[in-house]
Short mmCIF file of C-alpha atoms and ligand atoms in Angstrom, two decimals:
data_model
loop_
_atom_site.label_atom_id
_atom_site.label_comp_id
_atom_site.label_asym_id
_atom_site.label_seq_id
_atom_site.Cartn_x
_atom_site.Cartn_y
_atom_site.Cartn_z
CA UNK A 1415 35.74 -7.15 -8.74
CA UNK A 1416 34.46 -7.51 -5.21
CA UNK A 1417 32.48 -10.79 -4.69
CA UNK A 1418 32.26 -9.96 -1.06
CA UNK A 1419 29.14 -11.41 0.51
CA UNK A 1420 27.08 -8.82 2.36
CA UNK A 1421 23.99 -9.21 4.53
CA UNK A 1422 20.55 -8.54 3.12
CA UNK A 1423 20.11 -5.63 5.55
CA UNK A 1424 23.31 -4.02 4.29
CA UNK A 1425 22.21 -4.56 0.70
CA UNK A 1426 18.78 -3.06 1.40
CA UNK A 1427 20.33 -0.06 3.12
CA UNK A 1428 22.64 0.53 0.14
CA UNK A 1429 19.74 0.36 -2.32
CA UNK A 1430 17.55 2.70 -0.25
CA UNK A 1431 20.49 5.09 0.03
CA UNK A 1432 20.58 5.36 -3.74
CA UNK A 1433 16.94 6.10 -4.48
CA UNK A 1434 14.96 9.25 -3.82
CA UNK A 1435 11.25 10.01 -3.85
CA UNK A 1436 10.22 10.92 -7.39
CA UNK A 1437 9.03 14.46 -8.22
CA UNK A 1438 5.39 15.22 -7.45
CA UNK A 1439 2.54 15.19 -9.94
CA UNK A 1440 -1.02 16.40 -9.37
CA UNK A 1441 -3.83 13.92 -9.84
CA UNK A 1442 -7.55 13.76 -9.07
CA UNK A 1443 -7.63 13.17 -5.34
CA UNK A 1444 -9.71 10.00 -5.56
CA UNK A 1445 -6.89 8.53 -7.67
CA UNK A 1446 -4.51 9.14 -4.77
CA UNK A 1447 -6.10 6.43 -2.63
CA UNK A 1448 -3.27 4.09 -1.69
CA UNK A 1449 -0.48 6.51 -2.67
CA UNK A 1450 1.44 8.65 -0.16
CA UNK A 1451 0.74 12.37 -0.45
CA UNK A 1452 3.65 14.51 -1.57
CA UNK A 1453 2.42 17.58 0.32
CA UNK A 1454 0.20 18.55 3.26
CA UNK A 1455 -3.45 19.16 2.44
CA UNK A 1456 -5.15 22.10 4.18
CA UNK A 1457 -8.92 22.55 4.33
CA UNK A 1458 -10.23 25.89 3.09
CA UNK A 1459 -13.41 25.66 5.20
CA UNK A 1460 -14.48 24.37 8.59
CA UNK A 1461 -15.47 20.70 8.51
CA UNK A 1462 -18.38 20.61 9.22
CA UNK A 1463 -18.80 24.10 7.67
CA UNK A 1464 -21.71 24.96 10.03
CA UNK A 1465 -23.45 23.41 13.02
CA UNK A 1466 -25.96 20.90 11.69
CA UNK A 1467 -28.39 18.28 12.80
CA UNK A 1468 -27.27 14.70 13.35
CA UNK A 1469 -30.88 13.47 13.17
CA UNK A 1470 -34.20 13.99 11.48
CA UNK A 1471 -36.18 15.80 14.19
CA UNK A 1472 -36.88 19.18 15.74
CA UNK A 1473 -34.41 21.97 16.44
CA UNK A 1474 -35.11 23.39 19.89
CA UNK A 1475 -33.81 25.64 22.64
CA UNK A 1476 -32.67 23.12 25.28
CA UNK A 1477 -33.78 25.53 28.04
CA UNK A 1478 -37.36 25.30 26.77
CA UNK A 1479 -37.43 21.59 27.53
CA UNK A 1480 -35.75 21.79 30.95
CA UNK A 1481 -39.00 21.02 32.76
CA UNK A 1482 -40.22 18.37 30.31
CA UNK A 1483 -41.12 14.98 31.78
CA UNK A 1484 -43.14 11.87 31.05
CA UNK A 1485 -46.23 13.35 32.72
CA UNK A 1486 -45.31 16.99 32.04
CA UNK A 1487 -44.90 17.42 28.28
CA UNK A 1488 -43.63 20.74 26.93
CA UNK A 1489 -45.50 21.88 23.85
CA UNK A 1490 -43.73 23.97 21.20
CA UNK A 1491 -45.02 25.74 18.13
CA UNK A 1492 -43.50 24.66 14.79
CA UNK A 1493 -42.54 27.82 12.87
CA UNK A 1494 -40.67 26.35 9.90
CA UNK A 1495 -38.79 23.44 8.43
CA UNK A 1496 -35.51 22.61 6.76
CA UNK A 1497 -34.86 19.92 4.19
CA UNK A 1498 -31.80 19.20 2.04
CA UNK A 1499 -30.69 22.48 0.51
CA UNK A 1500 -33.63 24.36 2.06
CA UNK A 1501 -32.40 26.73 4.76
CA UNK A 1502 -34.63 28.30 7.41
CA UNK A 1503 -33.43 31.91 7.64
CA UNK A 1504 -35.36 32.93 10.76
CA UNK A 1505 -34.54 32.37 14.41
CA UNK A 1506 -36.12 29.94 16.84
CA UNK A 1507 -37.58 31.90 19.77
CA UNK A 1508 -38.81 30.82 23.19
CA UNK A 1509 -41.60 28.28 22.81
CA UNK A 1510 -40.74 27.64 19.16
CA UNK A 1511 -39.15 24.86 17.11
CA UNK A 1512 -38.54 23.93 13.48
CA UNK A 1513 -38.66 20.59 11.77
CA UNK A 1514 -35.08 19.71 10.69
CA UNK A 1515 -33.47 17.02 8.53
CA UNK A 1516 -30.10 15.35 9.08
CA UNK A 1517 -27.28 17.62 7.89
CA UNK A 1518 -29.41 20.78 7.75
CA UNK A 1519 -27.93 23.86 9.47
CA UNK A 1520 -29.00 24.50 13.04
CA UNK A 1521 -31.05 27.74 12.95
CA UNK A 1522 -30.24 30.77 15.09
CA UNK A 1523 -31.68 30.45 18.56
CA UNK A 1524 -31.75 26.66 18.56
CA UNK A 1525 -29.03 24.76 20.43
CA UNK A 1526 -30.21 21.15 20.39
CA UNK A 1527 -32.06 18.63 18.25
CA UNK A 1528 -34.65 16.10 19.38
CA UNK A 1529 -35.09 13.12 17.09
CA UNK A 1530 -38.44 12.78 15.37
CA UNK A 1531 -39.26 9.40 16.92
CA UNK A 1532 -39.68 10.77 20.44
CA UNK A 1533 -41.69 13.87 19.51
CA UNK A 1534 -45.48 13.72 19.58
CA UNK A 1535 -47.38 15.76 16.98
CA UNK A 1536 -50.46 17.16 18.75
CA UNK A 1537 -51.86 19.30 15.95
CA UNK A 1538 -51.12 19.56 12.21
CA UNK A 1539 -48.75 17.60 9.97
CA UNK A 1540 -45.59 18.30 11.98
CA UNK A 1541 -44.51 21.23 9.79
CA UNK A 1542 -45.30 24.96 10.07
CA UNK A 1543 -48.38 25.68 12.13
CA UNK A 1544 -48.23 22.38 14.02
CA UNK A 1545 -47.92 21.94 17.77
CA UNK A 1546 -45.57 19.24 19.01
CA UNK A 1547 -44.94 17.80 22.49
CA UNK A 1548 -41.65 16.81 24.12
CA UNK A 1549 -41.49 14.49 27.16
CA UNK A 1550 -37.72 14.59 27.77
CA UNK A 1551 -35.25 17.33 28.58
CA UNK A 1552 -32.11 17.35 26.39
CA UNK A 1553 -28.70 18.88 26.99
CA UNK A 1554 -27.40 21.77 24.88
CA UNK A 1555 -25.75 20.29 21.78
CA UNK A 1556 -27.94 17.19 21.76
CA UNK A 1557 -27.69 15.52 18.32
CA UNK A 1558 -25.91 18.57 16.92
CA UNK A 1559 -22.69 18.30 14.91
CA UNK A 1560 -20.78 21.41 15.78
CA UNK A 1561 -19.03 23.51 13.14
CA UNK A 1562 -15.40 22.41 12.80
CA UNK A 1563 -16.10 19.04 14.42
CA UNK A 1564 -13.51 17.41 12.14
CA UNK A 1565 -11.25 20.37 11.28
CA UNK A 1566 -11.06 24.16 11.22
CA UNK A 1567 -10.42 26.21 8.10
CA UNK A 1568 -6.64 26.31 7.60
CA UNK A 1569 -6.04 23.03 9.46
CA UNK A 1570 -3.93 20.31 7.85
CA UNK A 1571 -6.34 17.43 7.26
CA UNK A 1572 -3.69 15.10 5.84
CA UNK A 1573 0.10 15.23 6.07
CA UNK A 1574 2.66 14.58 3.35
CA UNK A 1575 3.54 10.90 3.49
CA UNK A 1576 0.12 9.87 4.73
CA UNK A 1577 -1.65 7.36 2.50
CA UNK A 1578 -5.30 8.25 1.93
CA UNK A 1579 -7.79 5.40 1.99
CA UNK A 1580 -11.09 5.50 0.09
CA UNK A 1581 -12.57 7.28 3.11
CA UNK A 1582 -9.53 9.55 3.22
CA UNK A 1583 -9.98 10.81 -0.33
CA UNK A 1584 -13.54 11.74 0.68
CA UNK A 1585 -12.06 13.89 3.43
CA UNK A 1586 -9.74 15.51 0.84
CA UNK A 1587 -12.77 16.26 -1.34
CA UNK A 1588 -14.60 17.81 1.63
CA UNK A 1589 -11.53 19.96 2.23
CA UNK A 1590 -11.82 21.28 -1.34
CA UNK A 1591 -8.77 19.36 -2.59
CA UNK A 1592 -10.08 18.06 -5.91
CA UNK A 1593 -6.47 17.37 -6.88
CA UNK A 1594 -3.51 16.45 -4.69
CA UNK A 1595 0.22 15.99 -5.20
CA UNK A 1596 1.64 12.47 -5.11
CA UNK A 1597 5.01 11.11 -6.19
CA UNK A 1598 5.10 10.22 -9.87
CA UNK A 1599 5.03 6.48 -10.45
CA UNK A 1600 8.67 5.56 -11.05
CA UNK A 1601 9.29 4.13 -14.50
CA UNK A 1602 11.01 0.77 -14.05
CA UNK A 1603 12.70 -0.72 -17.10
CA UNK A 1604 12.78 -4.51 -17.34
CA UNK A 1605 15.24 -6.47 -19.49
CA UNK A 1606 15.59 -10.24 -19.90
CA UNK A 1607 19.13 -11.41 -20.60
CA UNK A 1608 20.06 -14.79 -22.05
CA UNK A 1609 20.71 -16.27 -25.50
CA UNK A 1610 18.40 -19.17 -24.62
CA UNK A 1611 15.43 -16.95 -23.68
CA UNK A 1612 12.52 -16.78 -26.12
CA UNK A 1613 9.29 -14.87 -26.16
CA UNK A 1614 6.37 -16.70 -24.49
CA UNK A 1615 4.50 -16.75 -27.83
CA UNK A 1616 7.11 -19.17 -29.15
CA UNK A 1617 7.47 -22.87 -28.47
CA UNK A 1618 11.01 -23.26 -27.14
CA UNK A 1619 13.36 -25.58 -29.01
CA UNK A 1620 15.65 -27.84 -27.02
CA UNK A 1621 17.99 -25.59 -25.06
CA UNK A 1622 15.64 -22.61 -25.16
CA UNK A 1623 13.37 -21.38 -22.38
CA UNK A 1624 10.39 -19.06 -22.41
CA UNK A 1625 10.83 -15.68 -20.81
CA UNK A 1626 9.04 -16.00 -17.48
CA UNK A 1627 11.02 -13.32 -15.67
CA UNK A 1628 9.80 -10.38 -17.72
CA UNK A 1629 6.23 -11.22 -16.69
CA UNK A 1630 7.24 -11.73 -13.06
CA UNK A 1631 9.10 -8.44 -12.88
CA UNK A 1632 6.58 -6.37 -14.86
CA UNK A 1633 3.74 -7.59 -12.64
CA UNK A 1634 5.71 -7.20 -9.41
CA UNK A 1635 6.81 -3.69 -10.40
CA UNK A 1636 3.24 -2.67 -11.12
CA UNK A 1637 2.06 -4.24 -7.88
CA UNK A 1638 4.68 -2.22 -6.01
CA UNK A 1639 3.26 0.96 -7.59
CA UNK A 1640 5.74 1.52 -10.41
CA UNK A 1641 5.08 2.03 -14.10
CA UNK A 1642 6.84 -0.96 -15.64
CA UNK A 1643 8.30 -0.83 -19.15
CA UNK A 1644 9.65 -3.85 -21.01
CA UNK A 1645 12.77 -3.30 -23.12
CA UNK A 1646 12.94 -6.82 -24.50
CA UNK A 1647 15.01 -9.98 -24.48
CA UNK A 1648 18.70 -9.64 -25.25
CA UNK A 1649 21.26 -12.34 -26.00
CA UNK A 1650 24.38 -12.91 -23.91
CA UNK A 1651 26.35 -10.46 -25.94
CA UNK A 1652 28.10 -7.61 -24.13
CA UNK A 1653 27.54 -5.06 -26.88
CA UNK A 1654 23.80 -5.72 -27.19
CA UNK A 1655 23.36 -5.84 -23.42
CA UNK A 1656 25.14 -2.52 -23.02
CA UNK A 1657 23.07 -0.90 -25.73
CA UNK A 1658 19.76 -1.99 -24.21
CA UNK A 1659 20.73 -1.22 -20.61
CA UNK A 1660 21.93 2.28 -21.59
CA UNK A 1661 18.73 2.95 -23.49
CA UNK A 1662 16.66 1.84 -20.51
CA UNK A 1663 18.77 3.92 -18.12
CA UNK A 1664 18.13 7.00 -20.25
CA UNK A 1665 14.36 6.49 -20.09
CA UNK A 1666 13.75 5.06 -16.61
CA UNK A 1667 14.01 5.79 -12.91
CA UNK A 1668 15.37 2.31 -12.30
CA UNK A 1669 16.53 -0.58 -14.48
CA UNK A 1670 16.14 -4.24 -13.59
CA UNK A 1671 17.63 -7.11 -15.56
CA UNK A 1672 17.33 -10.83 -14.98
CA UNK A 1673 19.91 -13.36 -16.08
CA UNK A 1674 23.61 -13.14 -16.59
CA UNK A 1675 24.27 -11.83 -13.11
CA UNK A 1676 26.38 -14.63 -11.68
CA UNK A 1677 29.98 -15.32 -12.52
CA UNK A 1678 29.39 -17.75 -15.36
CA UNK A 1679 31.24 -17.47 -18.64
CA UNK A 1680 28.53 -15.35 -20.23
CA UNK A 1681 27.68 -13.06 -17.37
CA UNK A 1682 28.41 -9.53 -18.47
CA UNK A 1683 26.15 -7.54 -16.21
CA UNK A 1684 28.49 -6.75 -13.34
CA UNK A 1685 31.28 -5.81 -15.72
CA UNK A 1686 28.96 -3.51 -17.62
CA UNK A 1687 27.85 -1.71 -14.44
CA UNK A 1688 31.47 -1.35 -13.39
CA UNK A 1689 32.31 0.19 -16.75
CA UNK A 1690 29.34 2.54 -17.06
CA UNK A 1691 28.97 3.47 -13.42
CA UNK A 1692 29.64 1.93 -10.06
CA UNK A 1693 29.02 -1.53 -8.62
CA UNK A 1694 27.81 -1.21 -5.02
CA UNK A 1695 27.42 -4.91 -4.32
CA UNK A 1696 27.24 -8.12 -6.31
CA UNK A 1697 26.88 -10.91 -3.80
CA UNK A 1698 24.33 -11.23 -0.99
CA UNK A 1699 23.75 -13.66 1.83
CA UNK A 1700 20.44 -14.76 0.36
CA UNK A 1701 18.89 -17.94 -0.94
CA UNK A 1702 17.40 -17.94 -3.47
CA UNK A 1703 19.29 -15.23 -5.30
CA UNK A 1704 22.82 -14.70 -4.00
CA UNK A 1705 24.12 -13.30 -7.29
CA UNK A 1706 22.50 -9.88 -7.33
CA UNK A 1707 24.33 -6.92 -8.75
CA UNK A 1708 23.36 -3.45 -7.65
CA UNK A 1709 24.93 -0.23 -8.80
CA UNK A 1710 24.41 3.08 -10.50
CA UNK A 1711 24.44 3.34 -14.27
CA UNK A 1712 24.60 6.98 -15.34
CA UNK A 1713 23.04 7.93 -12.00
CA UNK A 1714 20.15 5.51 -12.44
CA UNK A 1715 19.82 2.68 -9.91
CA UNK A 1716 20.44 -0.64 -11.62
CA UNK A 1717 19.52 -4.05 -10.23
CA UNK A 1718 20.80 -7.18 -11.97
CA UNK A 1719 18.87 -10.19 -10.70
CA UNK A 1720 19.68 -13.84 -11.15
CA UNK A 1721 17.93 -15.55 -14.05
CA UNK A 1722 16.41 -18.31 -12.00
CA UNK A 1723 12.80 -17.21 -11.86
CA UNK A 1724 12.14 -17.75 -8.15
CA UNK A 1725 15.46 -16.09 -7.35
CA UNK A 1726 14.54 -13.13 -9.55
CA UNK A 1727 11.15 -12.86 -7.83
CA UNK A 1728 12.62 -13.03 -4.31
CA UNK A 1729 15.41 -10.62 -5.26
CA UNK A 1730 12.79 -8.17 -6.53
CA UNK A 1731 10.77 -8.57 -3.34
CA UNK A 1732 13.76 -7.94 -1.10
CA UNK A 1733 15.47 -5.11 -3.00
CA UNK A 1734 13.42 -3.63 -5.84
CA UNK A 1735 10.11 -3.40 -4.03
CA UNK A 1736 11.50 -1.39 -1.10
CA UNK A 1737 13.24 0.90 -3.61
CA UNK A 1738 10.05 1.51 -5.60
CA UNK A 1739 8.09 2.18 -2.43
CA UNK A 1740 10.70 4.66 -1.29
CA UNK A 1741 10.42 6.46 -4.66
CA UNK A 1742 6.65 6.61 -4.15
CA UNK A 1743 7.12 8.17 -0.71
CA UNK A 1744 6.06 5.22 1.44
CA UNK A 1745 7.61 5.16 4.89
CA UNK A 1746 6.15 1.92 6.32
CA UNK A 1747 9.08 -0.44 6.76
CA UNK A 1748 9.34 -4.04 5.60
CA UNK A 1749 6.61 -6.63 5.17
CA UNK A 1750 5.10 -7.90 8.41
CA UNK A 1751 6.81 -10.91 9.95
CA UNK A 1752 4.74 -13.43 11.86
CA UNK A 1753 5.80 -16.38 13.97
CA UNK A 1754 4.21 -19.71 13.13
CA UNK A 1755 4.81 -23.31 14.06
CA UNK A 1756 6.57 -25.20 11.29
CA UNK A 1757 5.04 -28.56 10.40
CA UNK A 1758 8.28 -30.30 9.41
CA UNK A 1759 12.06 -30.19 9.73
CA UNK A 1760 13.86 -27.56 7.67
CA UNK A 1761 17.40 -28.56 6.77
CA UNK A 1762 19.93 -25.87 5.90
CA UNK A 1763 23.20 -26.73 4.24
CA UNK A 1764 24.64 -23.34 3.38
CA UNK A 1765 25.61 -20.48 5.61
CA UNK A 1766 23.55 -17.96 3.57
CA UNK A 1767 20.19 -16.74 4.84
CA UNK A 1768 17.29 -18.70 3.42
CA UNK A 1769 13.86 -17.42 2.44
CA UNK A 1770 11.87 -20.57 1.80
CA UNK A 1771 8.59 -20.45 -0.06
CA UNK A 1772 5.83 -21.57 2.28
CA UNK A 1773 2.17 -21.41 3.09
CA UNK A 1774 0.78 -20.23 6.37
CA UNK A 1775 -2.64 -21.29 7.60
CA UNK A 1776 -4.62 -21.56 10.81
CA UNK A 1777 -5.17 -25.02 12.18
CA UNK A 1778 -8.92 -25.69 11.95
CA UNK A 1779 -9.08 -27.20 15.44
CA UNK A 1780 -6.52 -25.40 17.57
CA UNK A 1781 -6.61 -22.06 15.72
CA UNK A 1782 -2.82 -22.07 15.84
CA UNK A 1783 -0.80 -20.65 12.94
CA UNK A 1784 1.05 -23.41 11.15
CA UNK A 1785 3.39 -23.10 8.21
CA UNK A 1786 4.40 -25.67 5.61
CA UNK A 1787 7.14 -25.15 3.09
CA UNK A 1788 6.87 -26.05 -0.57
CA UNK A 1789 8.31 -29.54 -1.12
CA UNK A 1790 10.98 -28.23 -3.47
CA UNK A 1791 12.80 -24.93 -3.03
CA UNK A 1792 14.45 -25.21 -6.46
CA UNK A 1793 14.95 -21.69 -7.74
CA UNK A 1794 13.57 -22.53 -11.18
CA UNK A 1795 10.09 -23.17 -9.75
CA UNK A 1796 7.55 -20.36 -9.90
CA UNK A 1797 4.50 -22.45 -9.00
CA UNK A 1798 5.86 -22.74 -5.46
CA UNK A 1799 5.78 -18.95 -5.20
CA UNK A 1800 2.32 -18.80 -6.73
CA UNK A 1801 1.11 -21.06 -3.92
CA UNK A 1802 3.15 -19.39 -1.20
CA UNK A 1803 1.82 -16.63 1.02
CA UNK A 1804 4.99 -16.23 3.03
CA UNK A 1805 8.72 -16.84 3.06
CA UNK A 1806 10.17 -18.73 6.02
CA UNK A 1807 13.37 -17.03 7.07
CA UNK A 1808 16.26 -19.19 8.27
CA UNK A 1809 19.03 -16.87 9.45
CA UNK A 1810 22.74 -17.18 8.95
CA UNK A 1811 24.35 -19.19 11.70
CA UNK A 1812 21.38 -21.56 12.05
CA UNK A 1813 21.40 -25.12 10.82
CA UNK A 1814 17.70 -25.12 10.01
CA UNK A 1815 14.59 -25.77 12.08
CA UNK A 1816 12.98 -28.77 13.71
CA UNK A 1817 9.31 -29.62 13.28
CA UNK A 1818 7.35 -27.69 15.91
CA UNK A 1819 9.72 -24.70 16.08
CA UNK A 1820 8.18 -21.24 15.97
CA UNK A 1821 9.69 -19.72 12.82
CA UNK A 1822 9.59 -16.20 11.31
CA UNK A 1823 7.37 -15.96 8.23
CA UNK A 1824 7.61 -12.90 5.99
CA UNK A 1825 4.06 -12.13 4.87
CA UNK A 1826 4.50 -11.40 1.17
CA UNK A 1827 0.72 -11.48 0.76
CA UNK A 1828 0.01 -8.32 2.76
CA UNK A 1829 1.21 -4.75 2.65
CA UNK A 1830 4.07 -3.27 4.54
CA UNK A 1831 2.86 -1.63 7.71
CA UNK A 1832 -0.12 -3.95 8.21
CA UNK A 1833 -0.66 -4.70 11.90
CA UNK A 1834 -1.07 -8.43 12.48
P1 LIG B 2885 21.53 -16.97 -15.38
O1 LIG B 2885 21.28 -16.02 -14.23
O2 LIG B 2885 21.65 -16.28 -16.68
O3 LIG B 2885 22.71 -17.85 -15.08
O4 LIG B 2885 20.26 -17.90 -15.49
C1 LIG B 2885 19.96 -18.86 -14.52
C2 LIG B 2885 18.83 -19.77 -14.98
O5 LIG B 2885 17.64 -19.02 -15.15
C3 LIG B 2885 19.08 -20.45 -16.30
O6 LIG B 2885 18.57 -21.74 -16.24
C4 LIG B 2885 18.29 -19.62 -17.28
O7 LIG B 2885 17.89 -20.33 -18.41
C5 LIG B 2885 17.11 -19.21 -16.45
N1 LIG B 2885 16.58 -17.93 -16.93
C6 LIG B 2885 17.27 -16.83 -17.20
N2 LIG B 2885 16.48 -15.85 -17.63
C7 LIG B 2885 15.23 -16.34 -17.64
C8 LIG B 2885 13.96 -15.79 -17.98
N3 LIG B 2885 13.85 -14.52 -18.41
N4 LIG B 2885 12.88 -16.57 -17.85
C9 LIG B 2885 12.99 -17.85 -17.42
N5 LIG B 2885 14.17 -18.41 -17.07
C10 LIG B 2885 15.28 -17.67 -17.18
MG1 LIG B 2886 22.24 -16.76 -18.48
#
């Protein structure tokens, strides 16, 4: 078997090469907020569907008011009104106006709106039969939203791959798209491997350890947009591991195990993948988490993460999350990376690339971004990840950092594609 160390970029490229966007499903469009669309959405009507008023006021013929001035008011006769859902079917002639509410259609003849606040009611209550005075000329189109301001019937209002926001799903609704196509949430099977692993409901005896990784991976998979499914804890026994992995592969779009992925005496994962499919890599320049096996098991992508909880979490972040996002149709690249001044020396003993758990904050006085690593980077510690908002990257070929260096911080607390 290989045991050839590859770069993280190579590993990521291999993983992304072996996953495809999942088939589309149709869901209520408001539910699509935050998920890339699987097809273009076309509006069936003009948006806005008709010219309408941007203000509560009076619909006028701009030409009628051309001579209006502070000392030369133009007086118009109010011949009708429009409120929500109440349409004035007549036309506004020379010397005439109608009272109009925001959003109401601009009547025939009228080409501008004057807001209520600057109109003086001379006679009547401001509705039909009243006479109102205008002291300002207005241009054609004043306070009018023209038909098709946002889009024309037949226009694409949102492209496949675009991710609607809450506002965006409102636009889809306006376009008549009550349902839209998105990529089905990939089903990600999670398996915990290790004879010492016990369910969290149990108090571990000496030599046993509670299953933390299943929780980490289930939560991270859901956060990435997948539908996680737990297949259970399995002992370090090749027959049982095979049985569970094959069952998961039959039911899932991707299978992720933790534990048993290194080259210890009881590590059967890589051998299993080799037997049932193809191992594409099993050793990455990455700390924590060098022992990561990736391959295809019966055409299903399989990721075997190290059992050390922080290593499993970082391995998921670097390899599984991008895969899940690709399946969901996301195109935004990796997490944002930000430079910050490190508050202390960072030693590095191994050649591998480090991703150290750290916390980024702004200095209260200088406003400068400063980053401090967790005191211990031991890969068994999950609390350090809980408190981290970034991972400080120390590349291969670097012997660490000195206090005060500007260092790259991977922002694991914000979405891919966020502009910093
Ligand atoms: P392994 O990758 O099997 O060599 O495991 C590495 C370390 O991670 C060992 O100390 C295991 O006990 C621990 N470990 C493995 N699986 C889990 C798990 N599901 N939850 C918590 N710790 C684990
Ligand atoms: Mg083990």
